[in-house]
Amino acid sequence: MEPLARAFSRSVSEHPADGGLFGPQSVVWRMHRDRSFPLAALRSLMVQALHPLAMAGVAEHSNWKEDPFGRLAATSGYILTVTYGDTAAAHKAADRVRAIHSHVNGTDPATGLAYRAGDPSLLLWIHAAMIDSIVHVVQRYGRGLDSAAADRYVWEMVRFAELVGVPAKDVPASVAALEEYIESVELRQATPAARDAIAVILDPPWLEDETRELWRDLGRVAAGTLPAWARSMYGFGEPDPESMQREPVRQLIGALDLAFETLPGVMEARERIELRMRG
Amino acid sequence: MNLKRPREGIRQSRLGRIAPLARLALRIGGRYLARSPQLVFASVERRTELRHDLALRSAEEVAEELGYMKGVLMKLGQMASYVDEDMPETFRSAMARLQHNAPPMSPALAASVIVDELGDAPEHVFARWDAWPFAAASIGQVHRAITRDGRAVAVKVQYPGIAQSITSDLRNVALLRRIVTAAFPGMDPQSLIDELGERLREEVDYLLEADNQEYFAQYYEGHPVVHVPRVVRELSTARVLTTELVSGERFEKVLQWDQHERDMAAETINRFVSRSLYRLHAFNGDPHPGNYLFHGQGRVSFLDFGLTKRFNDQDLVPLVKALRCLVIEKDGECFRSALERAGFLKPGAPVPTETIVDRFGLFYSTVLQDAPMTITPAFASAIVRRFFDAKGPLAPYSDVPRTYVILQRINLGLYAVLGSLNATANWRRIGAEMWPFVKGPASTPIGEAEARWEQERAGRDLTLALR
């Protein structure tokens, strides 16, 4: 978890030039520091991987299998920088992502279709799967989010998609629009690459024995939060309702969060966010 | 172990020199309360740098900080603070951080707890109320106040919702088991979880702590160097604990005092622990430096009775026997069988008795010889290392039975404290004053003052009984 801690600490700069793209009063700031975020991240990955072309781009062009936490840390660092960094830092980070995307092209072996990572329709899928997961998980296991705030969050995050190259007019701006969009995407399937990736994420071979069981529990909960269509594509069974209850899940998240929080720099970064939100 | 006995002459003259001074101090020792409440109130300053800018403003924020396993794991961290030798690296740093305190409650949130518990706003319940806490407690914080009848008090206020949250967390045994198994690979998870649960359930109920503190306070009433603040019952509930406010020096400050003062402070702490165990059959849990306040000339106030264990005679018998066998009778077989009876050692372990005497004997080494001995930091850490030695010849056969887990913590913590003070004393003679099978004579000025107090106490008790 150290790379994640470093990414977190780096992304929340100590002397930002301004409030960034969203500002301390935004719903985005509140959502992105929710303790349920690791669960939302796992669910995001599981949904995102169900688009064969998005999955192929990751499988064929990323070193994630050699350095999965490094890869996760890069993504999480990007989200945090765009959220809590100042405007210049956010744009710089987005430019870098776009530059990387421009080199990621190929043909998906499973469907035979060509892909480009910079393709706005792929980027939109990635965006929507992430936003849907964050809203779902925070509503269910986070600090609480009413439907107005959820809509407001989806709307605020249009800017986020725009930053990597999705035209604003194409980005769903409400929870309902988001769900409608996801249902409308026809190319959804669990390719071998996706199954492979998710199996590794659910039971990472490089995890220390001490934390493995806790991580597996978290993975099971994340799988349990998937929409029925995604669950059946992966062949996951119905989740055990008891283990999906708010209390035990928050306890699990709390235990993992404590382990994260004790890493160098994490507390301090959290305090910086808190203080700026308090104004 | 062959400690060289220092020349008697030096010892005598040193004692002779300090005695009158110490006696004088001991006579005025009872004056903890002589100062005006306003002065005490003003002199008690903030003990730790509390992050007021991050103060928790709602029960929801409290839950995020301490609920959902966090409070429970922090307690585990505290319990494990002496155990970290064997802990995997992942958990070691986590546990270290766990011993830090959560941010304080905002004045409004703390006041809301007072309203819920004592029925009115703190400004009405008390004549004076400091809206910001001066110290953090594990699941609460401490405010200074002056009661309407003019007493300076410390008011411990529990974080709202934390009791329910901890109760719920303790019910999630499956998760606790995972964490404990991961963090303490060598230990029996069930007994740790049981111990954790028992301690936490005690800790969230301030009424229990009030009872324990009063038990100690009443016993030590009028004691020349040991002071336990009294509880103000009418201003205490399960979530609010009001006790007499004490001002004194913190442990860190004492470390800069001259060695003579440090020795006296150490002697008092040592006396408090043995007297409480052998006479009161009770232990005030955590010998944490933060739980003492020092007044000079050996006078110490003991705070925080959230972790108190009372023993019955049955619990103590094997411990007393082990001590007597080793220290007085110097009988290895007798010592061994006492350890076996207490459950510290598996009966019939294929280990020679000399090895057992050698390994376990280290824990008694301060009282083996009738001579002054300095407890250095190195000695204290050697003890801790030996205790958690998973590779030693006795490791497969030794254990700490649950009844004594807390006792071991106290002992190890005590050595750590005495080690930091680099304290010298004839620990054997001090111990022998308290041991039920010796009842030795007073061996120091503090011991003499204590003996006088005990006589007066007995007289008082007799008068009370005759009335």
XYZ file of C-alpha atoms in Angstrom:
746
model
C 0.000 0.000 0.000
C 2.998 2.319 0.249
C 2.798 3.499 -3.389
C -0.828 4.475 -2.786
C 0.154 6.402 0.296
C 2.906 8.228 -1.577
C 0.538 9.065 -4.426
C -2.011 10.367 -1.954
C 0.450 12.498 -0.089
C 1.945 13.943 -3.292
C -1.398 14.723 -4.903
C -2.646 16.874 -2.051
C -0.165 19.697 -2.365
C 0.834 21.713 0.639
C 0.746 25.112 -1.020
C -1.833 25.052 -3.824
C -2.099 28.194 -5.948
C -5.900 28.000 -6.021
C -8.837 25.778 -5.104
C -8.405 23.679 -8.228
C -11.049 22.636 -10.746
C -13.765 21.862 -8.199
C -12.998 23.769 -5.009
C -13.209 22.817 -1.321
C -16.974 23.344 -1.197
C -17.694 20.924 -4.041
C -19.352 17.536 -3.643
C -16.337 16.115 -5.503
C -14.019 17.058 -2.623
C -16.352 15.473 -0.102
C -16.780 12.277 -2.145
C -13.160 11.684 -3.050
C -11.988 11.548 0.526
C -14.673 9.123 1.633
C -13.233 6.155 3.510
C -15.197 3.765 1.308
C -13.077 4.800 -1.692
C -11.008 1.587 -1.934
C -14.214 -0.360 -2.316
C -15.424 2.048 -4.996
C -12.081 1.643 -6.752
C -12.365 -2.146 -6.812
C -15.899 -1.995 -8.132
C -14.822 0.558 -10.783
C -12.104 -1.763 -12.051
C -14.520 -4.664 -12.223
C -17.054 -2.712 -14.265
C -14.491 -0.956 -16.453
C -12.918 -4.293 -17.396
C -16.199 -5.446 -18.926
C -15.642 -3.297 -22.004
C -13.410 -5.538 -24.144
C -11.629 -2.634 -25.856
C -10.934 -0.750 -22.644
C -9.642 -3.965 -21.136
C -7.460 -4.747 -24.151
C -5.809 -1.344 -23.933
C -4.839 -1.996 -20.332
C -3.884 -5.640 -20.854
C -1.651 -4.985 -23.840
C -0.039 -1.691 -22.929
C 0.322 -1.537 -19.213
C 2.783 -3.064 -16.789
C 0.022 -3.514 -14.243
C 0.712 -7.214 -13.713
C 4.313 -6.557 -12.748
C 3.473 -3.595 -10.572
C -0.238 -3.624 -9.802
C -0.126 -1.312 -6.813
C 2.092 1.071 -8.730
C -0.480 1.134 -11.511
C -3.316 1.597 -9.031
C -1.329 4.335 -7.339
C -0.855 6.128 -10.671
C -4.593 6.125 -11.337
C -5.464 7.126 -7.814
C -2.768 9.827 -7.891
C -4.336 11.198 -11.073
C -7.839 11.347 -9.569
C -6.535 12.980 -6.393
C -4.395 15.524 -8.230
C -7.271 16.562 -10.461
C -9.470 16.811 -7.361
C -7.262 18.393 -4.714
C -4.408 19.848 -6.742
C -4.510 23.401 -8.021
C -5.724 24.154 -11.537
C -2.245 24.057 -13.053
C -1.456 20.688 -11.455
C -4.773 19.251 -12.656
C -4.146 20.350 -16.241
C -0.593 19.102 -16.174
C -1.726 15.691 -14.959
C -4.448 15.535 -17.619
C -1.992 16.468 -20.372
C 0.249 13.640 -19.292
C -2.606 11.130 -19.375
C -3.619 12.282 -22.843
C -0.046 11.951 -24.061
C 0.140 8.378 -22.751
C -3.221 7.519 -24.318
C -2.057 8.709 -27.724
C 0.384 5.799 -27.912
C -2.088 3.124 -26.873
C -3.598 1.580 -29.998
C -4.197 -1.992 -31.136
C -6.639 -4.760 -31.884
C -8.521 -6.645 -29.216
C -7.759 -10.376 -29.598
C -11.151 -11.379 -28.166
C -13.421 -9.362 -30.464
C -11.038 -8.584 -33.319
C -11.955 -4.913 -33.050
C -9.447 -2.072 -33.262
C -9.091 0.305 -30.321
C -7.501 3.640 -29.457
C -7.142 4.676 -25.830
C -7.816 8.272 -26.821
C -11.183 7.296 -28.313
C -13.790 9.449 -26.503
C -16.304 6.602 -26.420
C -13.859 4.353 -24.545
C -12.908 7.185 -22.201
C -16.582 7.810 -21.552
C -17.084 4.175 -20.571
C -14.166 4.337 -18.144
C -15.535 7.554 -16.709
C -19.103 6.311 -16.353
C -18.087 3.007 -14.736
C -16.020 4.918 -12.194
C -18.656 7.541 -11.380
C -21.380 4.919 -11.104
C -19.224 2.891 -8.716
C -18.329 5.853 -6.538
C -21.949 6.964 -6.245
C -23.166 3.452 -5.539
C -20.518 2.624 -2.942
C -20.528 5.961 -1.120
C -24.323 5.921 -0.944
C -24.290 2.434 0.491
C -21.193 2.405 2.671
C -19.910 5.954 2.876
C -20.681 8.986 4.954
C -24.089 9.381 3.379
C -25.182 11.040 0.170
C -28.692 12.123 -0.687
C -29.947 11.908 -4.241
C -29.588 15.644 -4.859
C -25.935 15.512 -3.813
C -25.435 12.398 -5.942
C -26.800 14.217 -8.996
C -24.692 17.212 -8.162
C -21.609 14.985 -7.985
C -22.268 13.371 -11.381
C -22.770 16.842 -12.828
C -19.607 18.268 -11.282
C -17.599 15.339 -12.608
C -18.487 16.102 -16.239
C -15.489 18.378 -16.060
C -13.341 15.417 -15.114
C -14.265 13.494 -18.277
C -13.831 16.563 -20.395
C -10.291 16.925 -19.172
C -9.123 13.706 -20.826
C -10.961 14.414 -24.061
C -14.651 13.521 -23.832
C -16.897 16.295 -25.202
C -18.986 17.671 -22.288
C -22.219 17.249 -24.229
C -21.671 13.473 -24.369
C -21.080 13.034 -20.616
C -24.075 12.003 -18.459
C -24.819 14.781 -15.970
C -27.229 13.065 -13.568
C -27.495 9.690 -11.853
C -30.399 8.681 -14.098
C -28.522 9.693 -17.266
C -25.495 7.777 -16.067
C -27.455 4.565 -15.559
C -29.167 4.996 -18.892
C -25.830 5.411 -20.626
C -24.309 2.276 -19.030
C -27.311 0.180 -20.034
C -27.020 1.536 -23.584
C -23.477 0.320 -24.157
C -23.780 -2.809 -26.242
C -20.205 -4.013 -26.254
C -20.086 -5.416 -22.727
C -18.577 -8.814 -22.038
C -16.081 -10.557 -19.803
C -13.199 -11.401 -22.117
C -10.423 -13.775 -20.950
C -8.254 -10.713 -20.329
C -10.919 -9.253 -18.044
C -11.422 -12.465 -16.080
C -7.693 -12.802 -15.732
C -7.275 -9.251 -14.483
C -10.120 -9.448 -12.002
C -8.902 -12.775 -10.625
C -5.565 -11.137 -9.865
C -7.208 -8.107 -8.302
C -9.419 -10.230 -6.071
C -6.556 -12.367 -4.862
C -3.278 -10.591 -5.505
C -0.372 -13.034 -5.331
C 2.023 -10.298 -4.223
C 0.128 -9.370 -1.105
C 1.622 -10.214 2.295
C -0.095 -13.077 4.048
C -1.172 -10.852 6.896
C -3.356 -8.622 4.776
C -4.450 -11.106 2.135
C -7.563 -12.327 3.938
C -8.734 -8.799 4.601
C -8.206 -7.883 0.973
C -10.126 -10.955 -0.180
C -13.009 -9.954 2.054
C -12.986 -6.505 0.487
C -12.948 -8.066 -2.987
C -15.946 -10.215 -2.135
C -17.866 -7.157 -0.983
C -16.878 -5.245 -4.128
C -18.098 -8.134 -6.284
C -21.287 -8.144 -4.249
C -21.961 -4.507 -5.117
C -21.813 -5.156 -8.875
C -24.992 -4.761 -10.905
C -26.655 -8.092 -11.726
C -25.539 -7.991 -15.379
C -21.889 -7.554 -14.434
C -22.057 -10.253 -11.792
C -23.482 -12.752 -14.228
C -20.865 -11.927 -16.887
C -18.148 -12.806 -14.387
C -20.135 -15.785 -13.154
C -20.213 -14.509 -9.565
C -23.030 -15.843 -7.400
C -25.492 -13.845 -5.366
C -23.694 -12.091 -2.500
C -24.368 -13.237 1.052
C -26.746 -10.529 2.330
C -25.329 -10.581 5.826
C -21.783 -9.823 4.750
C -23.081 -6.965 2.587
C -24.669 -5.098 5.471
C -23.467 -1.595 6.163
C -22.079 -2.232 9.628
C -19.706 -5.165 8.918
C -18.590 -3.623 5.629
C -17.767 -0.334 7.311
C -15.856 -2.237 9.966
C -13.820 -3.963 7.284
C -13.192 -0.673 5.505
C -12.286 0.921 8.831
C -9.682 -1.718 9.585
C -8.077 -1.369 6.153
C -8.326 2.387 6.279
C -6.490 2.418 9.568
C -3.664 0.420 8.010
C -3.557 2.942 5.150
C -3.779 5.948 7.425
C -0.773 4.822 9.411
C 1.487 5.020 6.363
C 3.754 8.063 6.212
C 2.117 11.209 4.905
C -1.461 9.967 4.741
C -2.720 11.566 7.944
C -1.054 14.826 7.023
C -2.605 14.854 3.548
C -6.019 14.114 5.035
C -5.568 16.953 7.466
C -4.684 19.336 4.645
C -7.904 18.408 2.844
C -9.963 18.717 6.022
C -8.518 22.109 6.894
C -9.108 23.488 3.421
C -12.683 22.206 3.432
C -13.246 23.885 6.769
C -11.969 27.090 5.210
C 23.884 -13.346 38.435
C 26.356 -11.961 40.902
C 25.708 -8.376 41.776
C 28.448 -6.790 43.763
C 27.284 -5.289 46.980
C 28.329 -1.655 47.303
C 30.192 -0.680 50.417
C 27.746 -0.317 53.261
C 29.310 2.929 54.434
C 28.540 4.831 51.274
C 24.981 3.641 51.294
C 24.465 4.663 54.869
C 25.870 8.119 54.477
C 23.798 8.762 51.406
C 20.652 7.673 53.150
C 21.666 9.593 56.229
C 22.073 12.756 54.206
C 18.745 12.615 52.453
C 16.655 11.344 55.311
C 15.834 14.603 57.164
C 14.955 16.324 53.937
C 12.781 13.434 52.871
C 11.043 13.290 56.222
C 10.247 16.963 56.055
C 8.832 16.502 52.599
C 6.816 13.550 53.727
C 5.238 15.513 56.538
C 3.938 18.119 54.166
C 3.162 15.431 51.652
C -0.558 15.458 52.255
C -0.924 18.972 50.941
C -2.100 18.309 47.467
C -5.342 20.129 48.075
C -4.090 23.060 50.045
C -3.971 25.421 47.074
C -7.004 27.356 45.996
C -9.152 25.744 43.298
C -8.645 28.788 41.088
C -4.876 28.332 41.295
C -5.097 24.622 40.574
C -7.439 25.329 37.688
C -5.033 27.874 36.263
C -1.949 25.741 36.781
C -3.219 22.704 34.918
C -2.121 23.352 31.427
C -2.711 21.541 28.217
C -0.680 18.369 28.313
C -0.564 17.490 24.686
C -0.667 19.560 21.580
C -4.302 19.068 20.614
C -5.364 19.895 17.093
C -8.145 22.353 17.767
C -8.316 23.236 14.099
C -9.288 19.633 13.374
C -11.758 19.303 16.242
C -14.506 16.763 15.670
C -17.832 18.469 15.237
C -20.363 15.668 15.046
C -20.961 12.104 16.136
C -20.484 11.182 12.472
C -16.963 12.606 12.488
C -16.252 10.788 15.727
C -17.386 7.536 14.132
C -15.088 8.081 11.188
C -12.166 8.735 13.486
C -12.763 6.092 16.134
C -15.677 3.952 15.067
C -15.730 1.079 12.636
C -12.984 -0.920 14.284
C -10.612 1.999 14.654
C -11.125 2.533 18.375
C -10.973 -1.195 18.966
C -7.768 -1.537 16.993
C -6.256 1.445 18.760
C -6.863 -0.375 22.008
C -5.293 -3.462 20.555
C -2.352 -1.283 19.582
C -2.073 -0.019 23.112
C -2.256 -3.553 24.477
C 0.369 -4.592 21.967
C 2.713 -1.732 22.656
C 4.933 -4.012 24.700
C 4.520 -6.939 22.338
C 5.878 -5.390 19.187
C 8.980 -7.548 19.058
C 7.206 -10.274 17.123
C 4.838 -8.214 15.076
C 4.998 -8.195 11.277
C 6.268 -4.886 9.911
C 2.911 -3.964 8.358
C 1.340 -3.907 11.750
C 4.187 -2.540 13.747
C 4.003 0.916 12.217
C 0.231 0.792 12.302
C 0.250 -0.039 15.981
C 2.739 2.698 16.720
C 0.498 5.243 15.088
C -2.543 3.804 16.848
C -1.247 4.986 20.142
C -1.742 8.557 19.085
C -4.911 10.282 20.030
C -7.851 11.334 17.932
C -8.507 15.057 17.515
C -10.498 16.661 20.330
C -14.225 17.313 20.240
C -15.343 20.804 19.365
C -16.674 22.756 22.376
C -20.244 22.327 21.124
C -19.924 18.565 20.704
C -18.339 18.124 24.148
C -21.047 20.325 25.673
C -23.733 18.181 24.053
C -22.396 15.148 25.907
C -22.554 17.064 29.210
C -26.152 18.030 28.441
C -27.065 14.429 27.666
C -25.337 13.043 30.723
C -25.663 15.707 33.408
C -28.877 17.326 32.216
C -27.687 20.846 31.517
C -25.089 22.887 29.657
C -21.618 22.718 31.221
C -21.737 26.442 32.027
C -24.738 25.726 34.254
C -23.549 22.439 35.725
C -20.188 23.940 36.696
C -19.196 27.303 38.107
C -16.345 27.424 35.600
C -15.870 25.285 32.516
C -12.966 25.273 30.098
C -14.542 24.648 26.700
C -11.339 23.138 25.293
C -9.889 19.951 26.793
C -6.482 19.988 28.445
C -5.760 16.317 27.792
C -6.832 13.519 25.520
C -8.108 10.194 26.806
C -8.377 7.033 24.759
C -12.096 7.379 24.046
C -12.656 10.839 25.375
C -11.021 14.022 26.540
C -10.491 15.827 29.801
C -11.704 19.329 30.637
C -10.848 21.344 33.683
C -13.693 22.900 35.607
C -14.665 24.290 38.989
C -17.757 22.845 40.617
C -20.507 25.019 41.989
C -19.306 24.196 45.492
C -15.822 25.418 44.596
C -13.749 22.312 43.870
C -11.263 22.234 40.987
C -12.086 19.137 38.959
C -11.025 17.191 35.875
C -14.013 16.152 33.774
C -13.464 13.264 31.406
C -16.007 13.383 28.594
C -16.537 10.366 26.377
C -16.884 10.745 22.613
C -20.568 10.462 21.700
C -21.659 7.189 20.132
C -18.343 5.508 20.796
C -19.695 3.039 23.367
C -22.302 1.666 20.954
C -19.784 1.605 18.141
C -17.259 -0.371 20.171
C -19.930 -2.810 21.283
C -20.898 -3.410 17.688
C -17.268 -3.761 16.587
C -16.585 -6.339 19.275
C -19.454 -8.418 17.935
C -17.670 -8.765 14.585
C -15.520 -11.582 15.872
C -14.749 -12.937 12.405
C -13.016 -9.716 11.382
C -11.276 -9.297 14.726
C -9.950 -12.807 14.402
C -8.479 -12.038 10.983
C -6.772 -8.931 12.241
C -5.457 -10.413 15.457
C -4.190 -13.522 13.698
C -2.375 -11.352 11.180
C -0.934 -8.934 13.710
C 0.116 -11.484 16.356
C 1.031 -14.667 14.522
C 2.382 -16.394 17.620
C -0.462 -15.743 19.978
C -3.788 -17.381 20.662
C -6.257 -15.056 18.924
C -9.241 -16.019 21.042
C -7.656 -15.116 24.346
C -6.411 -11.799 22.939
C -9.870 -10.986 21.600
C -11.446 -11.933 24.915
C -8.991 -9.768 26.782
C -9.533 -6.910 24.333
C -13.302 -7.170 24.700
C -13.176 -7.300 28.460
C -10.867 -4.303 28.687
C -12.893 -2.226 26.257
C -16.216 -3.021 27.863
C -14.696 -1.862 31.137
C -13.209 1.200 29.590
C -16.399 2.520 28.002
C -18.211 2.399 31.326
C -16.904 5.328 33.334
C -18.971 4.271 36.354
C -16.813 1.195 36.622
C -13.728 3.362 36.437
C -15.234 5.622 39.107
C -15.679 2.595 41.387
C -12.131 1.449 40.796
C -10.637 4.869 41.310
C -12.572 5.322 44.552
C -11.396 1.913 45.720
C -7.804 3.054 45.300
C -8.444 6.608 46.511
C -10.046 5.430 49.740
C -7.287 2.957 50.443
C -4.533 5.500 49.820
C -6.276 8.304 51.701
C -3.660 10.215 53.648
C -0.754 8.239 52.199
C 2.502 10.223 52.431
C 3.566 9.908 48.796
C 0.827 8.152 46.842
C -2.101 10.256 45.820
C -5.212 9.112 43.979
C -7.674 11.876 43.059
C -11.153 11.464 44.518
C -14.196 10.941 42.342
C -17.051 13.440 42.407
C -19.935 10.983 42.278
C -22.777 13.426 41.730
C -21.081 14.702 38.557
C -20.175 11.294 37.140
C -22.121 8.987 34.834
C -21.282 6.156 32.458
C -19.986 8.733 29.927
C -18.704 11.539 32.162
C -16.191 11.084 34.946
C -15.487 13.958 37.299
C -12.507 13.738 39.633
C -10.453 16.071 41.726
C -8.066 18.127 39.541
C -4.378 17.636 40.214
C -1.528 19.830 39.100
C 1.954 18.413 38.978
C 4.886 17.808 36.726
C 4.748 15.496 33.767
C 7.039 12.507 33.362
C 9.114 14.211 30.645
C 9.927 17.001 33.086
C 10.900 14.549 35.805
C 13.487 13.060 33.477
C 15.377 16.349 33.865
C 15.253 16.281 37.664
C 18.318 15.259 39.634
C 18.899 11.570 40.162
C 17.902 11.664 43.809
C 14.471 13.044 42.955
C 14.093 10.510 40.177
C 14.995 7.682 42.544
C 12.350 8.796 44.991
C 9.716 9.067 42.268
C 10.654 5.588 41.067
C 10.476 4.222 44.588
C 6.954 5.561 44.985
C 5.794 4.090 41.681
C 7.322 0.764 42.653
C 5.707 0.905 46.086
C 2.354 1.786 44.593
C 2.463 -1.232 42.293
C 3.536 -3.751 44.967
C 1.312 -2.370 47.675
C -1.692 -2.363 45.360
C -0.987 -5.933 44.361
C -0.108 -7.467 47.723
C -2.298 -5.442 50.036
C -5.169 -4.224 47.898
C -5.168 -7.194 45.516
C -5.778 -4.780 42.700
C -3.848 -3.438 39.816
C -4.212 -0.098 38.144
C -3.726 -1.176 34.581
C -1.466 0.947 32.547
C 1.897 2.016 33.975
C 2.085 4.607 31.263
C 4.199 7.676 32.013
C 1.239 9.839 31.006
C -0.761 8.460 33.904
C 1.456 9.988 36.583
C 1.886 13.513 37.894
C 4.896 14.289 40.042
C 5.116 16.661 42.979
C 8.729 16.220 44.046
C 10.151 14.464 47.115
C 8.724 11.178 45.904
C 5.131 12.307 45.828
C 3.206 11.021 42.850
C -0.415 11.307 41.767
C -1.806 8.305 39.953
C -4.389 9.041 37.292
C -6.546 6.956 34.980
C -8.116 3.869 36.464
C -9.823 2.797 33.254
C -7.871 -0.411 33.271
C -8.056 -1.986 36.679
C -7.873 -5.619 37.550
C -8.749 -7.082 40.898
C -7.259 -10.372 41.939
C -8.598 -12.943 44.313
C -6.389 -14.922 46.688
C -6.451 -17.878 44.337
C -4.877 -15.788 41.573
C -2.148 -14.540 43.846
C -1.165 -17.764 45.597
C 1.013 -19.216 42.814
C 2.687 -15.844 42.178
C 3.531 -15.409 45.814
C 4.757 -18.966 45.980
C 7.024 -18.547 42.952
C 8.484 -15.423 44.487
C 9.077 -17.083 47.853
C 10.614 -20.225 46.341
C 13.042 -18.302 44.184
C 13.948 -15.304 46.302
C 13.771 -16.556 49.877
C 14.080 -20.337 49.742
C 16.215 -20.391 46.593
C 14.562 -23.683 45.689
C 14.476 -24.219 41.903
C 12.083 -27.174 41.930
C 9.646 -25.330 44.138
C 9.884 -22.297 41.808
C 9.278 -24.483 38.793
C 6.209 -26.144 40.249
C 4.758 -22.740 41.215
C 5.186 -21.513 37.641
C 3.521 -24.666 36.391
C 0.633 -24.236 38.772
C 0.115 -20.653 37.650
C 0.079 -21.824 34.037
C 3.192 -19.920 32.949
C 4.967 -23.144 32.150
C 3.664 -26.401 30.743
C 4.091 -29.202 33.296
C 6.708 -31.753 32.322
C 8.527 -29.581 29.776
C 11.763 -31.361 28.785
C 13.900 -28.498 30.053
C 16.267 -28.670 33.036
C 15.173 -26.706 36.086
C 18.388 -24.638 35.989
C 17.358 -23.306 32.596
C 13.969 -22.367 33.960
C 15.484 -20.614 36.938
C 17.902 -18.840 34.628
C 15.311 -17.728 32.063
C 12.440 -16.820 34.400
C 14.810 -15.621 37.079
C 15.609 -12.527 35.039
C 12.129 -11.217 35.821
C 12.975 -11.368 39.504
C 16.501 -10.071 39.237
C 15.744 -6.742 40.921
C 14.764 -8.544 44.116
C 17.173 -11.483 44.106
C 19.907 -9.654 45.976
C 19.652 -7.593 49.127
C 21.557 -4.665 47.626
C 20.906 -1.446 45.737
C 20.475 -1.939 42.046
C 20.100 0.471 39.168
C 17.389 -0.267 36.637
C 18.887 1.021 33.429
C 17.017 1.430 30.139
C 19.155 -1.432 28.783
C 18.081 -3.710 31.619
C 14.420 -2.771 31.046
C 14.591 -3.600 27.366
C 16.468 -6.847 28.062
C 13.539 -7.879 30.235
C 11.028 -7.068 27.529
C 13.079 -8.915 24.943
C 13.397 -11.967 27.130
C 9.702 -11.915 27.820
C 8.747 -12.024 24.164
C 11.582 -14.271 23.145
C 9.966 -16.659 20.691
C 13.222 -18.504 20.011
C 14.478 -19.224 23.514
C 14.600 -22.749 24.941
C 11.395 -22.187 26.926
C 9.359 -20.589 24.165
C 7.439 -23.747 23.197
C 6.453 -24.423 26.790
C 5.739 -21.010 28.243
C 2.602 -18.929 28.072
C 0.882 -16.093 29.874
C -2.438 -17.248 31.302
C -5.234 -14.756 30.786
C -5.566 -13.890 34.447
C -2.053 -12.542 34.364
C -1.897 -10.861 30.958
C -2.539 -7.475 32.451
C -0.159 -8.197 35.311
C 2.599 -8.871 32.812
C 1.847 -5.644 31.008
C 2.095 -3.776 34.239
C 5.351 -5.412 35.156
C 6.921 -4.727 31.795
C 5.573 -1.191 31.767
C 6.891 -0.689 35.272
C 10.380 -1.751 34.225
C 10.190 0.606 31.258
C 9.255 3.506 33.527
C 11.880 2.705 36.151
C 14.416 2.202 33.377
C 13.725 5.654 31.921
C 14.260 7.089 35.382
C 17.503 5.105 35.641
C 16.392 4.463 39.173
C 18.489 2.989 41.952
C 17.112 1.445 45.139
C 17.282 -1.674 47.210
C 14.249 -3.073 45.473
C 14.497 -6.258 47.470
C 14.018 -4.536 50.803
C 11.246 -2.334 49.456
C 9.514 -5.404 48.066
C 10.009 -7.342 51.297
C 8.106 -4.636 53.197
C 5.048 -5.615 51.209
C 5.504 -9.353 50.684
C 2.968 -11.252 52.768
C 5.495 -13.966 53.705
C 8.149 -11.517 54.909
C 6.534 -8.275 56.099
C 9.969 -6.741 56.341
C 10.740 -3.515 58.233
C 10.665 -0.071 56.654
C 13.832 0.243 54.595
C 13.786 3.861 53.405
C 12.447 7.225 54.647
C 9.447 6.784 52.395
C 8.994 3.311 53.830
C 9.028 4.750 57.361
C 6.462 7.360 56.482
C 4.389 4.665 54.882
C 4.624 2.518 58.016
C 3.390 5.424 60.136
C 0.540 5.977 57.735
C -0.340 2.339 57.939
C -0.457 2.492 61.717
C -2.651 5.571 61.687
C -4.793 3.916 59.107
C -5.220 0.810 61.239
C -6.104 3.026 64.190
C -8.633 4.899 62.120
C -10.160 1.680 60.863
C -10.386 0.401 64.420
C -12.058 3.589 65.593
C -14.497 3.314 62.731
C -15.172 -0.299 63.572
C -15.758 0.497 67.248
C -18.148 3.286 66.477
